[in-house]
Amino acid sequence: MAVKLQNNPTIRTLAHDLGARISSDPITAIKGHCHRQIKQFLKEFGDCATLTGLLALAAQKLGTTFREIHSDADLRNLIQEFAARREPCAAFFESELTHDVFGITFKLLNAGKFDLPYISIIDCRGSKTHRAYFTKWHELGHLLILTDQRRLAFRRTHALHEYKSPEESMVDVIAGEFAYYEPIIRPFVKGQITFETIDTARQALCPEGSYVSALFGLVKVWPVPCVLVEAKWAPKRSGEDFALRAVHVAVNDEARAADLQLHKNFRVPRRSLIHRVFDRVVDDGTAEENLAWWESSDGTQLPDQELRVLTKRIGDTVYALLIPV
Amino acid sequence: MPSIGDRIREIREARTLTQDQLAERSGISKGFLSDVENNKRNPSSEYVLKVANALGASIDYLLRGDEVAQASPRGPVTIPPELAEAAVRLELTYAQTVELLEAHKSVIARRSNKEIKRFESDDWVALHKAIKTVFG
C-alpha cells in the first residue's frame, strides 16, 4: 500500500500543500509534518505519560472535542444540544452516522469565545465501540494534515462500494503512528513478552484501546525479538485453497535484526500449536517449535530457528507470539 | 479578575451541565471540581486538560482567559453547479445558498469504509430539508 500511496497524486498534492518539496517522499514528509506537531504539543505541555493523555492533549491542541455516541438516545441528545447552539452540523449527525461511518469531525460555525473550533463525533454503538480509540486518532489525523477542504469538498454522500480514498489510507497511516506512539510506550514495554504483559501495558497506557490493536501496536516496539501472527481460515491471494493462514503478521525491529521473518498469508503448519488451538484440540498455551516448520507456497522452508510459541484464541482467530529461544 | 474556577463555572453553566455531569464526563471527583470552582484549590495542568476537553473548551481560555480565534476570513465563494440547480429548485436567496454551502463544508473529516460520491442536486435539496427540520 505504501508504494501505491507514495505515487498517488492526491498524496503528493497533500505533501506539497503541507510544505514538502516536490522531490521528497510524500509519505515521509507528511508523517514528519505530523510528528513535529505532536512533539511540539508534548514540549509545551510537558506532563503526558500515557497514550490516553496524549490523545487528550492532541485533541485539545488540534481544536476538537470527542463526543462518543453509545446509543440512539445519545445521538438524539447531541442533536438537541447542537441545535440549541444553532450549529448546522446538528442537522447532519443522524444522516452522516450511517452503519459504515465510525467517526466524523465538524467545524463549528457559531463557536463562542471559549469553544474549540471542531467537534468529533465517535460512533461507539454496537461493534463500532472496539474501533473507537483508533477512530479518534483517525479524526486527529485529518486535523494534523488539515490545509483546506479542497480534497473533501462536494463529495460526501454515501456510495455503495467499499473503497478507501488515498487520503483516508494516509490518515490511517498517521493514526497508526500515534495510537501507539513509541516515545510514550517505551517505559511500559520491558521484560518478557506474553499476552499478559502486553495487556498489563495496555491497561496502563490506554485502557480504551482494543486488545487486538494493542497487540499489534505494542509488539512492534517491545524490545525483544517477536513476531505476532493473526491466524484465520482464509484463501490464498488468488481466492482459492482455503487453509489456516497468517492473515496479518507484525515483525518487530529486534526480530528483523535477528533474521526472524514470516510473511503474510503463509499457511500455518498443521503440527503447530496455533493450528491445534484453532482446531480446538488443545487450549491456549505455550509450545517449543521451529520456524523451519513454516513453508512458503512454493515449498521453500524457512530457516532453522527454535521458537517459543504462545497462543491466544479470540473467536475464530488465533493470535500467536513467536519468540526465538 | 476571573480565575480558572470562575471560567470553568462560566462554561459549565453555558453548557447547562451540573457539577455532577461535568465531573462524570471529565473523570474527576465532584468534590474537587466544586473546590476548584470556588477557588479553594489549584488544579494541575492534567486536570485542566481533562475539564477543558469535557467542556469542549480551549485550555488557553480556561488558564488565561485567551479567547479562541475563530475561522479565518472566507475566501472566494464557489457555488458548485449542483448547488446552483438546487437553489433554483428551492428558490433560495444567494445568502441562503451560501449558508447551505457553508453548512456542507462544515464536515471536515469522516472515517468510513465506503466510497464517497459527488453531491448531486437532490443531495443539496435533502440537506436543506434536514436543516429546516432541525432548525425550523
Tab-separated table of C-alpha atoms in Angstrom, chain A residues 45 47 56 60 65 67 83 85-87 91-92 96 100-107 109 111-116 131 134-135 138-139 142 146 149 152 154-163 168, chain B residues 10-11 14-15 25 45-46 49 52-53 56-59 61 66-68 70-71 78 80 101-119 123-124 127 130-131 134-135:
chain	number	residue	atom	x	y	z
A	45	PHE	CA	2.501	20.617	27.907
A	47	ASP	CA	3.095	16.408	31.593
A	56	ALA	CA	-6.494	14.232	25.130
A	60	GLN	CA	-7.150	19.921	22.629
A	65	THR	CA	-13.664	17.616	21.343
A	67	ARG	CA	-18.228	13.152	21.820
A	83	ALA	CA	-29.337	22.553	17.581
A	85	ARG	CA	-26.245	26.153	19.859
A	86	ARG	CA	-27.530	26.909	16.320
A	87	GLU	CA	-24.876	24.701	14.755
A	91	ALA	CA	-28.831	18.551	11.055
A	92	PHE	CA	-26.261	16.076	9.714
A	96	GLU	CA	-23.929	11.131	8.364
A	100	ASP	CA	-20.306	2.268	7.728
A	101	VAL	CA	-19.173	5.533	9.368
A	102	PHE	CA	-17.140	5.298	12.566
A	103	GLY	CA	-16.421	8.928	13.253
A	104	ILE	CA	-16.903	12.353	11.789
A	105	THR	CA	-15.479	15.779	12.516
A	106	PHE	CA	-17.416	19.003	12.034
A	107	LYS	CA	-16.291	22.588	12.084
A	109	LEU	CA	-19.882	27.698	12.510
A	111	ALA	CA	-18.367	28.874	18.015
A	112	GLY	CA	-18.165	31.165	21.027
A	113	LYS	CA	-15.142	32.793	22.635
A	114	PHE	CA	-14.171	29.665	24.578
A	115	ASP	CA	-15.301	26.949	22.156
A	116	LEU	CA	-12.859	24.664	20.429
A	131	ARG	CA	-12.701	0.836	16.944
A	134	PHE	CA	-8.349	4.249	16.564
A	135	THR	CA	-11.236	6.287	15.151
A	138	HIS	CA	-8.080	8.877	12.633
A	139	GLU	CA	-10.070	12.078	13.175
A	142	HIS	CA	-7.254	14.591	9.467
A	146	LEU	CA	-5.723	19.973	7.547
A	149	GLN	CA	-11.171	21.465	2.252
A	152	LEU	CA	-13.169	16.721	0.596
A	154	PHE	CA	-18.679	18.397	-2.532
A	155	ARG	CA	-18.054	14.668	-2.351
A	156	ARG	CA	-19.872	13.440	0.614
A	157	THR	CA	-22.858	11.213	0.185
A	158	HIS	CA	-22.668	7.522	0.736
A	159	ALA	CA	-21.930	5.223	-2.153
A	160	LEU	CA	-22.375	1.502	-2.332
A	161	HIS	CA	-18.825	0.430	-2.965
A	162	GLU	CA	-16.247	-0.416	-0.380
A	163	TYR	CA	-13.384	1.896	-1.113
A	168	GLU	CA	-8.155	8.082	4.094
B	10	GLU	CA	-18.943	30.092	33.338
B	11	ILE	CA	-18.572	27.457	30.609
B	14	ALA	CA	-23.254	27.923	29.409
B	15	ARG	CA	-23.310	24.221	28.539
B	25	ARG	CA	-17.722	13.476	31.784
B	45	SER	CA	-2.415	21.033	34.111
B	46	GLU	CA	-3.603	17.438	33.615
B	49	LEU	CA	-6.884	19.455	30.221
B	52	ALA	CA	-11.318	21.610	29.018
B	53	ASN	CA	-11.884	18.577	26.792
B	56	GLY	CA	-15.273	21.354	24.547
B	57	ALA	CA	-13.426	24.495	25.584
B	58	SER	CA	-9.993	25.867	24.918
B	59	ILE	CA	-7.430	25.181	27.633
B	61	TYR	CA	-9.240	30.187	27.751
B	66	ASP	CA	-7.473	33.886	25.998
B	67	GLU	CA	-10.403	33.946	23.610
B	68	VAL	CA	-10.336	31.467	20.740
B	70	GLN	CA	-12.291	31.751	15.076
B	71	ALA	CA	-12.129	30.780	11.442
B	78	THR	CA	-17.599	28.941	-5.451
B	80	PRO	CA	-20.987	24.176	-7.440
B	101	LEU	CA	-22.707	25.660	1.202
B	102	GLU	CA	-21.005	26.621	4.477
B	103	ALA	CA	-23.069	24.063	6.371
B	104	HIS	CA	-21.991	21.375	3.933
B	105	LYS	CA	-18.360	22.421	4.215
B	106	SER	CA	-18.515	22.107	7.998
B	107	VAL	CA	-17.766	18.401	7.564
B	108	ILE	CA	-14.020	18.243	7.949
B	109	ALA	CA	-13.333	14.523	8.143
B	110	ARG	CA	-15.026	11.179	8.390
B	111	ARG	CA	-13.843	7.632	8.968
B	112	SER	CA	-15.713	5.211	6.790
B	113	ASN	CA	-15.060	2.108	4.752
B	114	LYS	CA	-17.339	3.247	1.936
B	115	GLU	CA	-16.598	5.403	-1.046
B	116	ILE	CA	-17.841	8.975	-1.027
B	117	LYS	CA	-19.528	10.281	-4.133
B	118	ARG	CA	-20.170	13.678	-5.561
B	119	PHE	CA	-23.027	15.714	-4.068
B	123	ASP	CA	-28.477	15.743	-2.112
B	124	TRP	CA	-28.383	19.525	-1.677
B	127	LEU	CA	-29.525	18.709	3.093
B	130	ALA	CA	-32.626	18.300	7.065
B	131	ILE	CA	-31.548	21.749	8.248
B	134	VAL	CA	-33.865	20.706	12.899
B	135	PHE	CA	-33.973	24.500	12.915
